Amino acid sequence: QVQLVESGGGLVQAGGSLRLSCADSGRSFSSYAMGWFRQAPGKEREFVVSISGSGVRTYYVNSVKGRFTISRDNAKNMVYLQMNSLKPEDTAVYYCAADQSWPSGGTWYAVYWGRGTQVTVSS
């Protein structure tokens, strides 16, 4: 079973950076693609980025390309999201997710979810 716990959220000024972490206490971590979704107030949850089990492949939505970087450490069962040049529109609850499928068409249907961590970007 996959259990995901996010950390690293907080309040940051526009243009600043944050690094989110996600710990996976389940088994076979490297067999799962990992990723991040976010949900802003009053909006639907949206897919942001994913990384393959080996870490070789990544998939970013256009709105975060060049600003966000996903990485993983399979020895530690951890996945990270480095967020730079943050904008107020990045304000959302960020959720870590895991699945054995791969994104397609700009979205991803992940089965396992964390509880989320709040990221707030002030202008």
PDB file of C-alpha atoms in Angstrom:
ATOM      1  CA  GLN A   1       0.000   0.000   0.000  1.00  0.00           C
ATOM      2  CA  VAL A   2       1.174   3.507  -0.798  1.00  0.00           C
ATOM      3  CA  GLN A   3       0.998   6.178   1.899  1.00  0.00           C
ATOM      4  CA  LEU A   4       2.071   9.686   0.983  1.00  0.00           C
ATOM      5  CA  VAL A   5       2.891  12.604   3.285  1.00  0.00           C
ATOM      6  CA  GLU A   6       3.711  16.052   1.946  1.00  0.00           C
ATOM      7  CA  SER A   7       5.743  18.775   3.629  1.00  0.00           C
ATOM      8  CA  GLY A   8       7.439  22.045   2.791  1.00  0.00           C
ATOM      9  CA  GLY A   9       4.521  24.315   2.024  1.00  0.00           C
ATOM     10  CA  GLY A  10       4.295  27.828   3.353  1.00  0.00           C
ATOM     11  CA  LEU A  11       3.991  31.518   2.575  1.00  0.00           C
ATOM     12  CA  VAL A  12       6.392  33.112   0.110  1.00  0.00           C
ATOM     13  CA  GLN A  13       6.533  36.357  -1.823  1.00  0.00           C
ATOM     14  CA  ALA A  14       6.105  36.428  -5.569  1.00  0.00           C
ATOM     15  CA  GLY A  15       9.389  35.566  -7.250  1.00  0.00           C
ATOM     16  CA  GLY A  16      10.475  33.415  -4.350  1.00  0.00           C
ATOM     17  CA  SER A  17      11.075  29.687  -4.074  1.00  0.00           C
ATOM     18  CA  LEU A  18       9.801  26.725  -2.105  1.00  0.00           C
ATOM     19  CA  ARG A  19      10.705  23.060  -2.076  1.00  0.00           C
ATOM     20  CA  LEU A  20       8.002  20.521  -1.405  1.00  0.00           C
ATOM     21  CA  SER A  21       8.775  17.013  -0.240  1.00  0.00           C
ATOM     22  CA  CYS A  22       6.704  13.865  -0.310  1.00  0.00           C
ATOM     23  CA  ALA A  23       7.518  10.791   1.722  1.00  0.00           C
ATOM     24  CA  ASP A  24       6.185   7.426   0.600  1.00  0.00           C
ATOM     25  CA  SER A  25       5.990   4.762   3.269  1.00  0.00           C
ATOM     26  CA  GLY A  26       4.691   2.080   0.924  1.00  0.00           C
ATOM     27  CA  ARG A  27       6.526  -0.696  -0.852  1.00  0.00           C
ATOM     28  CA  SER A  28       7.887  -0.823  -4.397  1.00  0.00           C
ATOM     29  CA  PHE A  29       8.369   2.927  -4.537  1.00  0.00           C
ATOM     30  CA  SER A  30      10.410   2.779  -7.726  1.00  0.00           C
ATOM     31  CA  SER A  31       7.618   0.956  -9.558  1.00  0.00           C
ATOM     32  CA  TYR A  32       5.350   3.989  -9.285  1.00  0.00           C
ATOM     33  CA  ALA A  33       5.326   7.198 -11.197  1.00  0.00           C
ATOM     34  CA  MET A  34       5.111  10.056  -8.706  1.00  0.00           C
ATOM     35  CA  GLY A  35       3.755  13.522  -9.192  1.00  0.00           C
ATOM     36  CA  TRP A  36       2.052  16.611  -7.938  1.00  0.00           C
ATOM     37  CA  PHE A  37      -1.373  18.099  -8.335  1.00  0.00           C
ATOM     38  CA  ARG A  38      -2.682  21.367  -6.974  1.00  0.00           C
ATOM     39  CA  GLN A  39      -6.037  22.836  -6.108  1.00  0.00           C
ATOM     40  CA  ALA A  40      -6.612  26.558  -5.808  1.00  0.00           C
ATOM     41  CA  PRO A  41      -9.572  27.962  -3.888  1.00  0.00           C
ATOM     42  CA  GLY A  42     -12.769  27.589  -5.859  1.00  0.00           C
ATOM     43  CA  LYS A  43     -11.071  25.622  -8.624  1.00  0.00           C
ATOM     44  CA  GLU A  44     -10.785  22.003  -9.603  1.00  0.00           C
ATOM     45  CA  ARG A  45      -7.673  20.046  -8.769  1.00  0.00           C
ATOM     46  CA  GLU A  46      -5.201  20.176 -11.637  1.00  0.00           C
ATOM     47  CA  PHE A  47      -2.266  18.021 -12.623  1.00  0.00           C
ATOM     48  CA  VAL A  48       1.110  19.772 -12.417  1.00  0.00           C
ATOM     49  CA  VAL A  49       3.999  17.394 -12.980  1.00  0.00           C
ATOM     50  CA  SER A  50       5.054  13.765 -12.781  1.00  0.00           C
ATOM     51  CA  ILE A  51       8.232  11.708 -12.821  1.00  0.00           C
ATOM     52  CA  SER A  52       8.698   8.110 -13.873  1.00  0.00           C
ATOM     53  CA  GLY A  53       9.716   5.376 -11.476  1.00  0.00           C
ATOM     54  CA  SER A  54      13.309   5.474 -12.676  1.00  0.00           C
ATOM     55  CA  GLY A  55      13.367   9.268 -12.651  1.00  0.00           C
ATOM     56  CA  VAL A  56      14.328   9.412 -16.314  1.00  0.00           C
ATOM     57  CA  ARG A  57      11.074  10.783 -17.681  1.00  0.00           C
ATOM     58  CA  THR A  58       9.231  13.876 -16.517  1.00  0.00           C
ATOM     59  CA  TYR A  59       6.020  15.518 -17.621  1.00  0.00           C
ATOM     60  CA  TYR A  60       5.229  19.160 -16.857  1.00  0.00           C
ATOM     61  CA  VAL A  61       2.153  21.169 -17.642  1.00  0.00           C
ATOM     62  CA  ASN A  62       2.895  24.327 -19.612  1.00  0.00           C
ATOM     63  CA  SER A  63       2.125  26.729 -16.776  1.00  0.00           C
ATOM     64  CA  VAL A  64       5.057  25.502 -14.663  1.00  0.00           C
ATOM     65  CA  LYS A  65       7.640  24.575 -17.288  1.00  0.00           C
ATOM     66  CA  GLY A  66      10.942  26.298 -16.635  1.00  0.00           C
ATOM     67  CA  ARG A  67       9.942  27.217 -13.081  1.00  0.00           C
ATOM     68  CA  PHE A  68       9.232  23.908 -11.318  1.00  0.00           C
ATOM     69  CA  THR A  69      11.507  20.882 -11.150  1.00  0.00           C
ATOM     70  CA  ILE A  70      10.495  17.444  -9.948  1.00  0.00           C
ATOM     71  CA  SER A  71      12.998  14.903  -8.676  1.00  0.00           C
ATOM     72  CA  ARG A  72      12.994  11.688  -6.699  1.00  0.00           C
ATOM     73  CA  ASP A  73      15.308   9.685  -4.487  1.00  0.00           C
ATOM     74  CA  ASN A  74      14.345   6.033  -4.716  1.00  0.00           C
ATOM     75  CA  ALA A  75      16.751   5.087  -1.932  1.00  0.00           C
ATOM     76  CA  LYS A  76      14.829   7.323   0.452  1.00  0.00           C
ATOM     77  CA  ASN A  77      11.319   6.859  -0.995  1.00  0.00           C
ATOM     78  CA  MET A  78      11.108  10.604  -1.492  1.00  0.00           C
ATOM     79  CA  VAL A  79       9.920  12.890  -4.249  1.00  0.00           C
ATOM     80  CA  TYR A  80      10.569  16.613  -4.383  1.00  0.00           C
ATOM     81  CA  LEU A  81       9.151  19.619  -6.142  1.00  0.00           C
ATOM     82  CA  GLN A  82      11.427  22.636  -6.424  1.00  0.00           C
ATOM     83  CA  MET A  83       9.329  25.690  -7.229  1.00  0.00           C
ATOM     84  CA  ASN A  84      11.080  28.834  -8.383  1.00  0.00           C
ATOM     85  CA  SER A  85       9.833  32.195  -9.650  1.00  0.00           C
ATOM     86  CA  LEU A  86       6.576  31.626  -7.826  1.00  0.00           C
ATOM     87  CA  LYS A  87       3.526  33.628  -8.845  1.00  0.00           C
ATOM     88  CA  PRO A  88       0.355  34.444  -6.909  1.00  0.00           C
ATOM     89  CA  GLU A  89      -1.530  32.129  -9.261  1.00  0.00           C
ATOM     90  CA  ASP A  90       0.566  29.245  -7.943  1.00  0.00           C
ATOM     91  CA  THR A  91      -1.261  29.585  -4.623  1.00  0.00           C
ATOM     92  CA  ALA A  92      -2.966  26.268  -3.934  1.00  0.00           C
ATOM     93  CA  VAL A  93      -2.954  23.125  -1.867  1.00  0.00           C
ATOM     94  CA  TYR A  94      -0.347  20.846  -3.419  1.00  0.00           C
ATOM     95  CA  TYR A  95      -0.943  17.120  -3.366  1.00  0.00           C
ATOM     96  CA  CYS A  96       1.563  14.359  -3.875  1.00  0.00           C
ATOM     97  CA  ALA A  97       0.290  11.452  -5.950  1.00  0.00           C
ATOM     98  CA  ALA A  98       1.399   8.034  -7.122  1.00  0.00           C
ATOM     99  CA  ASP A  99       0.264   5.644  -9.803  1.00  0.00           C
ATOM    100  CA  GLN A 100       1.680   3.037 -12.124  1.00  0.00           C
ATOM    101  CA  SER A 101       0.245   4.790 -15.175  1.00  0.00           C
ATOM    102  CA  TRP A 102       1.772   7.739 -17.037  1.00  0.00           C
ATOM    103  CA  PRO A 103       0.200  11.120 -17.860  1.00  0.00           C
ATOM    104  CA  SER A 104      -1.459  11.593 -21.198  1.00  0.00           C
ATOM    105  CA  GLY A 105      -3.097  14.536 -22.860  1.00  0.00           C
ATOM    106  CA  GLY A 106      -2.097  16.924 -20.114  1.00  0.00           C
ATOM    107  CA  THR A 107      -3.646  14.955 -17.292  1.00  0.00           C
ATOM    108  CA  TRP A 108      -2.967  11.956 -15.080  1.00  0.00           C
ATOM    109  CA  TYR A 109      -5.262   9.607 -13.240  1.00  0.00           C
ATOM    110  CA  ALA A 110      -3.415   8.833 -10.026  1.00  0.00           C
ATOM    111  CA  VAL A 111      -4.744   6.334  -7.518  1.00  0.00           C
ATOM    112  CA  TYR A 112      -2.802   7.276  -4.397  1.00  0.00           C
ATOM    113  CA  TRP A 113      -2.875  10.712  -2.776  1.00  0.00           C
ATOM    114  CA  GLY A 114      -1.403  12.572   0.135  1.00  0.00           C
ATOM    115  CA  ARG A 115      -3.385  15.026   2.230  1.00  0.00           C
ATOM    116  CA  GLY A 116      -1.782  18.098   0.746  1.00  0.00           C
ATOM    117  CA  THR A 117       0.335  21.035   1.808  1.00  0.00           C
ATOM    118  CA  GLN A 118      -0.628  24.686   1.444  1.00  0.00           C
ATOM    119  CA  VAL A 119       1.440  26.993  -0.718  1.00  0.00           C
ATOM    120  CA  THR A 120       0.594  30.681  -0.596  1.00  0.00           C
ATOM    121  CA  VAL A 121       2.326  33.218  -2.828  1.00  0.00           C
ATOM    122  CA  SER A 122       1.802  36.854  -1.921  1.00  0.00           C
ATOM    123  CA  SER A 123       2.022  39.641  -4.476  1.00  0.00           C
TER     124      SER A 123
END
